[in-house]
Amino acid sequence: MALPLGDGVGGSRLRRQLESGGFAAGEYVKQLSQQSDGDRDLQEHRQRIQALSEETAQSLKRNVYQNYRQFIETAREISYLESEMYQLSHILTEQKGIMEAVTQALLLQADRDDPALGARRAASDPHSNPFLPLSAKEAAASEEGRQRTLTTLLEKVEGCRDLLPESPGKYLVYNGDLVEYDADHMAQIQRVHAFLMNDCLLVATWLPNRRGAYRYDALYPLEGLAVINVKDNPPMKDMFKLLMFPESRIFQAENAKIKKEWLEVLEETKRNRALSEKLRLEQEALPRAALPPPETTNPFDQEDEKEPPPEEETVDLSLEWIQELPEDLDVCIAQRDFEGAVDLLDKLNEYLGYKALSQPVRELRAKVDERVRQLTDVLVFELSPDRSLRGGPRATRRAVSQLIRLGQSTKACELFLKNRAAAVHTAIRQLRIEGATLLYIHKLCHVFFTSLLETAREFETDFAGNSGCYSAFIVWARSAMRMFVDAFSKQVFDSKESLSTAAECVKVAKEHCKQLSEIGLDLTFIIHALLVKDIKGALQSYKDIIIEATKHRNSEEMWRRMNLMTPEALGKLREEMRSCGMSSFDQYTGDDCWVNLSYTVVAFTKQTMAFLEEALKLYFPELHMVLLEGLVEIILVAVQHVDYSLRCEQDPEKKAFIRQNASFLYETVLPVVEKRFEEGVGKPAKQLQELRNASRLMRVNPESTTSVV
């Protein structure tokens, strides 16, 4: 049995022999065959050599892995060193730019203090620009080359020639390929190519069928561009975000080095742009000495000479707060200090006043107007329904007041009312539909009318000086009331509630609506107009139920007196009839527990008076004829049945009993119905008077034996 390689003397000797420089495989095999005693020894030697081969392979793998790790660490160190060298170069370039700017500023100041010195400097070198240091001259010499490079690159971008006109100072700083990702889902959108110029950033998309050609996508000025480093979160890495209010875009670079270059060159270009703009404004703000008018020898010119027109008042834009105004506005907008931003705008408007609009003022106005648009967009977003609706109407006061100060009263009114409409709609949707309809309606009315009242008060506070906005509020209140009525009707009328429940619900809604009169707002007519259709349907439906029930009782009428069996039942019936207004009902009660009226007439009386009481709770002028015609139809069913029974009945006792019931209807029930209707409506009903005064309500054919209804 062969020993494991490396553990025995034979294995070590074999390894040394194989590793020797003069090893000859043929001689080794020949010698081994001669010394071997047989096949067994050869098999053992073969196993030893095979084990040595496997161990050598494992050793090679370990060495390769170790070397690979060292290679990676070395490459990482080289990358770090390269990054540090790039940072050092960037810092040196930045310091160089600062020194050049300081030198230029000092030269400007020296020439301003001593014009003769500047003239001598210009005379000594007429071909050079005395205000440029040496490095700036070299940069000016290469500017033409950079512009040619920019023109060549932009020729490859479709659709940007008109949007990006050529200007002497525009040149390409950096460009490269990027991959755009969706900001919400981090899904890849498209490949783009970005061109960074000294004053803007151009983004173009790849054209799939044309190699090296692009299509214009977007152009962003550097003044409103913010760059944010996105932390690596594998597999999403080497990304950075560009903020251009109100949108943002995320791009991925090819590797970490290119990402770092993009971040640094963007920040550096923005700083250089801001510095050049500041120097340009300072130069333009310098007062220019007026040239003396040329002397004339024409005496007629002296005679006709008029006083020169007054010089336009110059505006000093070199003040520190004016120079920093655009940046201060950006800070206020970013920190949501809307009041501070509007205060700065008011201060600027007050300072400029009605002075002449020179070119520097126009440029300043253009920058400020861009910030005003950004501020307006932020305030509009604050009032959008997508924002949180908590806090009530007062939560919108801040944004509304600042929009009004910016002269956007109409937009502020529109957004405020949209915000409140969304809040009211959300509040109604969040109400739990309870089992008891009346309880739900109490909650619904409380939520809706409280919100409406708070909105009206806040509207009056915010737009006190804008009377033209009040008509918009009335239109909004009507639409809000329609939303309330939809929820109200769905719960009360669509669910087929009883007339008494519907009447109580409508009464609650009317009482809450009257609360709006505290602020001089009366929307009762609106709620009447929106509810009239549903209430008409409810009245007609309940009227049909009463008529069907009366007809059913009439078909089973036996014309017998009522026997209530117990004094308690009789006392209860007296109370019910007294509550219906039948004060003379006692004369129709007999001995013991008998009532000298039929069950049909008593049930009809109670049902009709209940219908009248509930209908009067729902009453408003638009329902006058609906209610009156319904009462007439119900009463006609009863009196026609009594009239028909008098004609057809042959038994004298029953005929006398029918006359007694007819007398109760004509002399007791109908006057009470007429009086109660007049009290509830406020005016008498001629139809009910005619119905009561007629001796017969309808003529019936004496030979007929069927009831006419």
XYZ file of C-alpha atoms in Angstrom:
709
model
C 0.000 0.000 0.000
C 1.473 3.329 -1.015
C 1.997 5.958 1.668
C 0.242 9.298 1.314
C 2.286 11.808 -0.536
C 4.329 13.993 1.792
C 3.832 11.781 4.828
C 6.496 9.117 4.119
C 10.135 8.940 3.136
C 9.285 7.492 -0.274
C 6.996 10.411 -1.107
C 9.622 13.025 -0.179
C 12.299 11.235 -2.174
C 9.995 10.999 -5.211
C 9.140 14.716 -4.993
C 12.825 15.697 -4.807
C 13.662 13.429 -7.708
C 10.919 14.838 -9.899
C 11.815 18.456 -8.959
C 15.547 18.010 -9.793
C 16.837 19.886 -12.816
C 18.343 16.842 -14.608
C 15.245 14.628 -14.327
C 14.725 12.418 -17.400
C 11.409 10.668 -17.621
C 12.608 7.845 -19.950
C 15.575 6.915 -17.782
C 13.363 7.052 -14.671
C 10.799 4.646 -16.149
C 13.515 2.284 -17.394
C 15.211 2.185 -13.996
C 11.870 1.718 -12.239
C 10.983 -1.258 -14.469
C 14.287 -2.961 -13.757
C 13.999 -2.522 -9.973
C 10.360 -3.516 -9.741
C 9.500 -6.965 -8.493
C 6.285 -7.106 -10.430
C 3.082 -5.396 -11.423
C 2.206 -4.482 -7.828
C 5.235 -2.201 -7.406
C 4.478 -0.442 -10.670
C 0.881 0.197 -9.546
C 2.104 1.698 -6.281
C 4.543 4.001 -8.091
C 1.794 5.023 -10.457
C -0.488 5.957 -7.529
C 2.292 7.983 -5.905
C 2.919 9.939 -9.101
C -0.816 10.542 -9.588
C -1.191 11.812 -5.996
C 1.796 14.082 -6.507
C 0.130 15.451 -9.677
C -3.106 16.236 -7.847
C -1.289 17.955 -5.001
C 0.713 20.023 -7.482
C -2.507 21.104 -9.236
C -4.067 22.179 -5.904
C -0.932 24.108 -5.023
C -1.049 25.892 -8.366
C -4.697 26.821 -7.801
C -3.908 28.278 -4.383
C -1.024 30.256 -5.801
C -3.142 31.594 -8.681
C -5.936 32.631 -6.276
C -3.441 34.324 -3.947
C -1.869 36.172 -6.843
C -5.331 37.173 -8.129
C -6.259 38.665 -4.761
C -3.027 40.583 -4.655
C -3.686 41.784 -8.195
C -7.139 43.059 -7.226
C -5.798 44.830 -4.162
C -3.056 46.388 -6.266
C -5.586 47.529 -8.874
C -7.745 49.012 -6.111
C -4.772 50.872 -4.687
C -3.934 52.151 -8.158
C -7.547 53.316 -8.573
C -7.446 55.112 -5.211
C -4.139 56.715 -6.159
C -5.550 57.772 -9.528
C -8.601 59.253 -7.804
C -6.436 61.176 -5.367
C -4.313 62.477 -8.229
C -7.460 63.564 -10.048
C -8.684 65.360 -6.917
C -5.314 67.023 -6.538
C -5.403 68.142 -10.167
C -8.960 69.388 -9.681
C -7.958 71.383 -6.579
C -4.979 72.889 -8.407
C -7.196 73.838 -11.350
C -9.708 75.428 -8.993
C -6.960 77.378 -7.207
C -5.623 78.481 -10.564
C -9.070 79.760 -11.583
C -9.439 81.632 -8.306
C -6.047 83.265 -8.703
C -6.905 84.295 -12.259
C -10.209 85.780 -11.105
C -8.463 87.679 -8.298
C -5.822 88.960 -10.723
C -8.494 90.117 -13.146
C -10.433 91.841 -10.365
C -7.271 93.597 -9.146
C -6.459 94.785 -12.662
C -9.972 96.113 -13.085
C -9.768 97.907 -9.761
C -6.339 99.391 -10.614
C -7.542 100.665 -13.992
C -10.636 102.050 -12.327
C -8.506 103.946 -9.806
C -5.891 105.106 -12.340
C -7.176 105.268 -15.953
C -3.816 106.579 -17.157
C -2.122 103.378 -16.006
C -4.608 101.283 -17.978
C -4.022 103.418 -21.079
C -0.253 102.952 -20.817
C -0.709 99.187 -20.405
C -2.912 99.070 -23.488
C -0.444 101.188 -25.497
C 2.497 98.965 -24.564
C 0.774 95.863 -26.008
C -1.951 96.840 -28.462
C -2.573 93.267 -29.583
C -3.255 91.897 -26.134
C -6.170 92.217 -23.791
C -4.841 93.963 -20.668
C -7.562 92.489 -18.527
C -6.589 88.879 -19.249
C -3.735 87.118 -17.475
C -1.457 84.828 -19.410
C -3.432 81.630 -18.761
C -6.651 83.356 -19.792
C -5.013 84.439 -23.063
C -4.103 80.844 -23.758
C -7.672 79.832 -22.993
C -8.966 82.513 -25.365
C -6.654 81.186 -28.071
C -8.140 77.698 -27.726
C -11.744 78.905 -27.474
C -12.204 78.756 -31.245
C -11.137 75.111 -31.234
C -13.560 74.264 -28.445
C -16.410 75.947 -30.301
C -15.601 73.948 -33.433
C -15.712 70.777 -31.330
C -19.093 71.827 -29.893
C -20.491 72.564 -33.368
C -19.289 69.201 -34.678
C -20.876 67.313 -31.802
C -24.157 69.201 -31.959
C -24.487 68.452 -35.668
C -25.021 64.855 -34.596
C -28.022 65.831 -32.393
C -31.330 66.218 -34.225
C -33.631 69.032 -33.187
C -31.248 71.162 -31.123
C -30.027 73.642 -33.707
C -32.904 76.091 -33.090
C -33.006 75.484 -29.342
C -29.262 75.992 -28.878
C -28.162 79.004 -30.934
C -24.454 79.583 -31.369
C -22.937 82.223 -29.120
C -19.306 83.371 -28.856
C -18.901 82.332 -25.231
C -20.461 78.854 -25.429
C -18.182 75.849 -25.503
C -18.236 72.132 -24.628
C -16.848 71.146 -21.226
C -17.586 67.422 -20.959
C -19.735 64.753 -22.619
C -20.361 61.053 -22.333
C -22.824 58.153 -22.490
C -25.226 57.519 -19.589
C -28.133 55.193 -18.850
C -31.332 56.765 -17.486
C -33.375 54.963 -14.792
C -36.893 55.533 -13.506
C -36.776 57.502 -10.252
C -39.630 55.545 -8.629
C -39.112 51.932 -9.723
C -35.407 52.070 -10.651
C -36.136 50.440 -13.989
C -33.921 51.182 -16.966
C -35.550 53.656 -19.363
C -33.126 54.516 -22.141
C -29.544 55.228 -23.143
C -28.655 58.902 -23.418
C -25.675 61.060 -24.290
C -25.090 64.167 -22.170
C -23.302 67.309 -23.397
C -22.133 69.628 -20.605
C -21.487 73.162 -21.802
C -20.278 76.105 -19.785
C -23.849 77.400 -19.265
C -26.213 74.433 -19.747
C -26.583 70.651 -19.916
C -27.986 69.019 -23.057
C -29.447 65.489 -22.855
C -29.945 63.558 -26.099
C -31.266 60.037 -26.720
C -29.685 57.426 -28.973
C -31.100 56.835 -32.442
C -31.287 53.046 -32.759
C -30.712 52.813 -36.528
C -27.998 55.453 -36.840
C -24.671 54.898 -35.179
C -23.229 57.980 -33.507
C -26.425 60.043 -34.005
C -28.740 61.373 -31.298
C -32.133 63.058 -30.880
C -32.677 66.112 -28.661
C -34.389 65.288 -25.356
C -33.949 68.161 -22.852
C -31.882 71.275 -22.123
C -31.275 72.460 -18.547
C -29.619 75.780 -17.572
C -26.940 75.329 -14.933
C -28.493 78.013 -12.703
C -31.478 75.794 -11.877
C -29.647 72.459 -11.857
C -28.724 70.554 -8.689
C -26.504 67.443 -8.659
C -26.951 64.751 -5.995
C -24.767 61.702 -5.487
C -26.824 58.482 -5.219
C -25.431 55.966 -2.751
C -24.550 52.612 -4.274
C -27.087 49.894 -3.540
C -26.127 46.809 -5.596
C -27.019 46.108 -8.294
C -27.881 49.826 -8.576
C -24.523 51.614 -8.477
C -22.528 54.410 -10.110
C -25.644 56.607 -10.203
C -26.284 60.302 -9.665
C -29.454 62.403 -9.679
C -30.143 65.721 -11.413
C -32.788 67.964 -9.848
C -34.527 70.480 -12.124
C -37.578 71.637 -10.217
C -40.163 70.242 -10.307
C -38.739 67.110 -11.977
C -35.753 64.899 -11.295
C -33.824 62.340 -13.354
C -31.439 59.531 -12.376
C -28.498 58.525 -14.576
C -25.965 55.683 -14.306
C -22.377 56.103 -15.428
C -20.252 53.337 -16.934
C -18.132 52.979 -13.798
C -17.281 54.714 -10.540
C -14.492 56.758 -12.113
C -16.726 58.264 -14.792
C -19.437 58.948 -12.218
C -16.917 60.831 -10.085
C -15.770 62.819 -13.091
C -19.354 63.790 -13.894
C -20.051 64.932 -10.327
C -16.880 66.976 -10.074
C -17.037 68.575 -13.498
C -20.706 69.510 -13.013
C -20.005 71.237 -9.697
C -16.913 72.968 -11.096
C -18.776 74.211 -14.172
C -21.616 75.535 -12.009
C -19.157 77.436 -9.812
C -17.376 78.919 -12.807
C -20.702 79.940 -14.323
C -21.818 81.676 -11.132
C -18.467 83.464 -10.806
C -18.507 84.693 -14.410
C -22.082 85.935 -14.054
C -21.175 87.847 -10.903
C -18.155 89.494 -12.573
C -20.232 90.393 -15.625
C -22.921 92.067 -13.516
C -20.293 94.005 -11.591
C -18.749 95.277 -14.823
C -22.124 96.267 -16.278
C -23.058 98.041 -13.063
C -20.016 100.371 -13.301
C -21.147 103.938 -14.144
C -19.937 104.987 -17.535
C -18.518 108.500 -17.889
C -20.591 110.583 -20.243
C -18.681 111.973 -23.238
C -18.682 115.815 -23.471
C -20.759 117.138 -26.363
C -18.693 118.343 -29.349
C -18.149 122.072 -29.625
C -19.890 123.725 -32.543
C -18.989 126.909 -34.401
C -22.409 127.364 -35.946
C -24.102 130.322 -34.215
C -27.509 129.156 -35.381
C -27.027 125.903 -33.559
C -26.333 127.885 -30.399
C -29.513 129.810 -30.843
C -31.611 126.718 -31.487
C -29.891 124.729 -28.795
C -32.343 123.301 -26.353
C -31.906 121.856 -22.975
C -30.736 118.219 -23.180
C -33.253 115.611 -22.101
C -32.907 114.520 -18.507
C -30.675 111.504 -18.049
C -32.369 108.280 -17.141
C -31.902 107.390 -13.554
C -29.369 104.576 -13.322
C -30.081 101.582 -11.108
C -27.260 100.385 -8.901
C -27.246 96.601 -9.143
C -23.897 96.159 -7.391
C -25.519 95.964 -3.957
C -24.682 92.740 -2.191
C -28.288 91.736 -1.504
C -29.196 92.207 -5.172
C -26.210 90.169 -6.344
C -27.173 87.362 -3.997
C -30.920 87.639 -4.629
C -31.262 84.679 -7.074
C -29.278 82.390 -4.758
C -31.240 83.617 -1.723
C -34.485 82.868 -3.528
C -33.236 79.349 -4.321
C -32.386 78.820 -0.651
C -35.788 80.096 0.505
C -37.588 77.814 -1.950
C -35.487 74.805 -0.943
C -36.091 75.508 2.769
C -39.827 76.136 2.148
C -39.471 79.663 3.479
C -42.183 80.994 1.173
C -42.739 84.182 3.169
C -39.040 85.022 3.020
C -38.973 84.487 -0.756
C -41.971 86.757 -1.332
C -40.487 89.377 1.019
C -37.323 89.413 -1.108
C -39.402 89.824 -4.269
C -41.365 92.699 -2.703
C -38.117 94.332 -1.626
C -36.732 94.077 -5.161
C -39.916 95.470 -6.733
C -39.918 98.345 -4.281
C -36.247 99.088 -5.020
C -36.633 98.999 -8.787
C -39.985 100.791 -8.771
C -40.823 102.409 -12.092
C -37.246 103.050 -13.112
C -36.106 102.565 -16.687
C -35.493 98.974 -17.736
C -31.851 98.848 -18.748
C -30.234 95.681 -20.067
C -28.775 94.644 -16.654
C -32.192 95.138 -15.043
C -33.839 93.015 -17.728
C -31.345 90.224 -17.167
C -31.897 90.410 -13.413
C -35.651 90.369 -13.993
C -35.318 87.278 -16.185
C -33.446 85.423 -13.444
C -35.929 86.524 -10.794
C -38.906 85.590 -12.982
C -37.508 82.065 -13.294
C -37.411 81.822 -9.480
C -40.939 83.237 -9.306
C -42.109 80.438 -11.611
C -40.380 77.877 -9.414
C -41.908 79.384 -6.275
C -45.335 79.398 -7.909
C -44.957 75.739 -8.878
C -44.027 74.826 -5.298
C -47.013 76.734 -3.893
C -49.311 75.107 -6.449
C -48.005 71.697 -5.385
C -48.654 72.614 -1.732
C -52.316 73.196 -2.595
C -52.723 70.162 -4.832
C -55.134 67.443 -3.638
C -52.247 64.944 -3.787
C -50.804 66.519 -0.661
C -52.039 65.599 2.811
C -55.544 66.950 3.439
C -55.173 67.012 7.193
C -55.219 70.219 9.154
C -58.424 71.662 7.727
C -58.729 74.820 5.619
C -56.218 76.726 7.754
C -53.424 74.426 6.566
C -53.727 76.022 3.109
C -53.577 79.617 4.339
C -49.809 79.893 4.045
C -49.612 78.869 0.394
C -52.764 80.801 -0.553
C -51.577 84.051 1.038
C -48.211 83.871 -0.746
C -49.856 83.170 -4.110
C -52.093 86.217 -3.574
C -49.021 88.319 -2.772
C -47.472 87.109 -6.041
C -50.533 88.379 -7.913
C -51.992 84.913 -8.496
C -55.366 85.443 -6.772
C -57.396 83.561 -9.388
C -55.069 80.555 -9.317
C -54.999 80.618 -5.506
C -58.812 80.632 -5.387
C -59.082 77.755 -7.866
C -56.495 75.606 -6.074
C -57.916 76.363 -2.623
C -61.406 75.280 -3.677
C -60.085 72.150 -5.407
C -58.163 71.257 -2.259
C -61.239 71.708 -0.081
C -63.417 69.725 -2.507
C -60.979 66.804 -2.272
C -60.935 67.129 1.533
C -64.744 67.084 1.754
C -64.969 64.144 -0.635
C -62.376 62.209 1.398
C -64.161 62.976 4.673
C -67.474 61.705 3.279
C -65.881 58.537 1.912
C -64.236 57.778 5.241
C -67.584 57.825 7.086
C -68.664 54.393 8.218
C -72.144 53.419 7.014
C -73.904 52.504 10.234
C -76.884 50.178 10.456
C -79.181 53.020 11.569
C -79.751 55.425 8.677
C -80.595 58.394 10.905
C -77.333 57.995 12.850
C -75.311 57.979 9.624
C -77.145 61.069 8.347
C -76.377 62.919 11.600
C -72.661 62.166 11.123
C -72.769 62.994 7.405
C -74.425 66.368 7.992
C -72.040 67.215 10.821
C -68.950 66.404 8.744
C -70.127 68.110 5.559
C -71.662 71.302 6.916
C -68.845 71.791 9.436
C -66.310 71.515 6.604
C -68.387 73.869 4.456
C -68.650 76.421 7.258
C -64.900 76.264 7.995
C -64.108 76.585 4.282
C -66.385 79.617 3.955
C -64.795 81.340 6.945
C -61.267 80.605 5.709
C -62.204 81.790 2.220
C -63.551 85.037 3.646
C -60.303 85.507 5.595
C -57.934 84.706 2.714
C -59.790 86.527 -0.068
C -61.187 89.479 1.853
C -59.726 91.932 -0.640
C -60.703 89.957 -3.759
C -64.449 90.313 -4.148
C -64.303 88.820 -7.636
C -63.522 85.389 -6.187
C -66.791 85.074 -4.258
C -68.751 83.948 -7.316
C -66.289 81.061 -7.683
C -66.987 80.072 -4.083
C -70.752 79.986 -4.732
C -70.207 77.725 -7.746
C -67.956 75.495 -5.635
C -70.518 75.382 -2.800
C -73.174 74.220 -5.251
C -70.969 71.405 -6.551
C -70.065 70.423 -2.971
C -73.769 70.383 -2.083
C -74.412 68.100 -5.046
C -71.759 65.714 -3.733
C -73.434 65.767 -0.310
C -76.901 65.132 -1.786
C -75.579 62.177 -3.782
C -74.323 60.520 -0.583
C -77.507 61.542 1.270
C -79.902 60.199 -1.362
C -77.982 56.961 -1.792
C -78.394 56.197 1.904
C -81.935 57.543 2.461
C -83.936 57.204 -0.742
C -82.150 54.469 -2.714
C -82.344 52.103 0.270
C -86.166 52.508 0.385
C -86.371 53.811 3.932
C -89.765 54.610 5.441
C -91.262 58.047 4.887
C -90.881 58.923 8.568
C -87.141 58.103 8.470
C -86.704 60.064 5.260
C -88.551 63.024 6.784
C -86.334 63.011 9.876
C -83.204 62.826 7.724
C -84.315 65.745 5.538
C -85.189 67.744 8.643
C -81.683 67.167 10.042
C -80.114 68.292 6.738
C -82.228 71.464 6.668
C -81.300 72.347 10.248
C -77.582 71.980 9.508
C -77.974 74.008 6.311
C -79.480 76.892 8.295
C -76.227 77.124 10.293
C -74.583 78.630 7.214
C -76.724 81.734 7.670
C -74.291 82.700 10.465
C -71.874 83.874 7.781
C -74.547 85.164 5.417
C -74.633 82.066 3.217
C -78.049 80.571 2.433
C -77.937 77.333 0.446
C -81.419 76.110 1.388
C -82.737 76.681 -2.129
C -79.903 74.556 -3.534
C -80.598 71.606 -1.262
C -84.331 71.897 -2.093
C -83.615 71.868 -5.822
C -81.321 68.855 -5.520
C -83.662 66.841 -3.263
C -86.994 67.617 -4.957
C -86.826 64.670 -7.364
C -86.080 62.097 -4.661
C -88.705 63.513 -2.264
C -91.349 63.465 -5.011
C -90.554 59.847 -5.646
C -90.786 59.011 -1.930
C -94.155 60.793 -1.542
C -95.646 59.089 -4.580
C -94.327 55.712 -3.465
C -95.795 56.075 0.042
C -99.067 57.400 -1.411
C -99.364 54.280 -3.574
C -98.743 52.090 -0.506
C -101.572 53.816 1.426
C -103.976 53.539 -1.518
C -103.222 49.831 -1.962
C -103.672 49.181 1.784
C -106.966 51.114 1.824
C -108.285 49.222 -1.184
C -107.355 45.925 0.444
C -109.224 46.843 3.653
C -112.194 48.064 1.621
C -112.431 44.709 -0.118
C -112.808 42.971 3.262
C -115.111 45.602 4.838
C -118.010 44.077 6.884
C -119.296 47.391 8.341
C -119.153 46.326 11.955
C -118.358 48.300 15.063
C -114.883 47.949 16.592
C -114.568 45.960 19.820
C -111.244 46.742 21.501
C -111.829 44.160 24.264
C -109.978 46.079 27.005
C -110.216 49.625 28.418
C -106.453 49.972 27.965
C -106.763 49.408 24.226
C -109.612 51.911 24.054
C -107.580 54.480 25.973
C -104.630 53.957 23.647
C -106.848 54.485 20.582
C -108.229 57.697 22.078
C -104.690 59.006 22.588
C -103.746 58.115 19.036
C -106.798 59.854 17.587
C -106.269 62.876 19.836
C -102.648 63.110 18.634
C -103.997 63.079 15.087
C -106.136 66.107 15.898
C -109.509 64.269 16.266
C -110.658 66.015 19.449
C -114.313 64.910 18.939
C -113.457 61.235 18.731
C -114.963 60.542 22.184
C -118.513 60.956 20.829
C -117.957 57.909 18.662
C -117.045 55.650 21.602
C -119.807 53.610 23.212
C -120.244 51.579 26.377
C -117.554 49.258 27.566
C -114.867 48.903 24.822
C -116.963 49.513 21.705
C -116.255 52.175 19.066
C -119.095 53.241 16.741
C -116.813 53.304 13.717
C -115.537 50.615 11.395
C -111.969 49.340 11.542
C -111.409 50.439 7.947
C -112.303 54.094 8.606
C -110.207 54.262 11.814
C -107.136 52.700 10.106
C -107.572 55.041 7.132
C -107.716 58.063 9.458
C -104.522 57.148 11.307
C -102.617 56.318 8.109
C -103.699 59.497 6.305
C -102.820 61.785 9.235
C -99.413 60.061 9.611
C -98.743 60.592 5.879
C -99.715 64.276 6.171
C -97.455 64.898 9.191
C -94.424 63.266 7.572
C -95.058 64.983 4.246
C -95.217 68.395 5.937
C -91.723 67.767 7.355
C -90.524 67.291 3.778
C -92.529 70.221 2.399
C -91.148 73.126 0.419
C -92.930 75.149 -2.289
C -91.832 72.939 -5.204
C -93.701 70.006 -3.577
C -97.010 71.833 -2.997
C -99.011 70.285 -5.848
C -97.421 66.855 -5.392
C -98.516 66.721 -1.743
C -101.973 68.192 -2.410
C -102.765 65.848 -5.289
C -101.541 62.876 -3.235
C -103.866 63.767 -0.347
C -106.831 64.162 -2.709
C -106.152 60.745 -4.281
C -105.929 59.055 -0.861
C -109.131 60.693 0.431
C -111.030 59.889 -2.777
C -110.387 56.160 -2.287
C -112.089 56.251 1.135
C -115.063 58.510 0.339
C -115.809 56.679 -2.915
C -115.930 53.412 -1.002
C -118.356 54.907 1.576
C -120.520 56.401 -1.216
C -120.661 53.099 -3.022
C -121.515 51.168 0.168
C -124.420 53.559 0.910
C -125.889 52.897 -2.531
C -125.479 49.142 -2.414
C -126.338 48.343 1.217
C -129.958 47.177 1.802
C -129.834 46.465 5.534
C -131.217 49.568 7.376
C -129.001 49.081 10.449
C -125.808 48.736 8.394
C -126.880 51.661 6.230
C -127.226 53.830 9.331
C -123.808 52.679 10.530
C -122.287 53.551 7.125
C -123.842 57.062 7.327
C -122.235 57.469 10.754
C -118.809 56.590 9.296
C -119.420 58.959 6.377
C -120.296 61.735 8.815
C -117.034 61.077 10.686
C -115.070 61.362 7.451
C -116.769 64.546 6.203
C -117.281 66.409 9.475
C -114.221 65.329 11.493
C -111.413 63.905 9.382
C -111.523 66.215 6.340
C -111.682 69.483 8.353
C -108.704 68.320 10.449
C -106.726 67.426 7.283
C -107.568 70.804 5.734
C -106.627 72.740 8.886
C -103.380 70.860 9.423
C -102.379 71.314 5.765
C -103.042 75.051 5.967
C -100.972 75.315 9.175
C -98.027 73.419 7.676
C -98.082 75.107 4.267
C -99.207 78.596 5.214
C -102.098 78.897 2.763
C -105.467 77.112 2.316
C -106.040 74.350 -0.227
C -109.075 74.925 -2.459
C -109.119 71.315 -3.600
C -109.609 70.078 -0.032
C -112.321 72.681 0.596
C -114.219 71.614 -2.511
C -113.830 67.984 -1.512
C -115.307 68.636 1.935
C -118.147 70.879 0.800
C -119.418 68.563 -1.927
C -122.344 66.414 -0.909
C -121.019 63.660 -3.142
C -117.477 63.330 -4.352
C -118.351 61.304 -7.420
C -121.599 60.263 -8.965
C -122.052 56.526 -9.203
C -124.459 54.704 -11.479
C -127.311 53.530 -9.183
C -127.602 50.233 -11.081
C -123.886 49.562 -10.666
C -122.781 47.079 -8.019
C -119.045 47.749 -8.313
C -117.006 50.397 -6.621
C -115.689 53.199 -8.787
C -112.159 54.142 -7.791
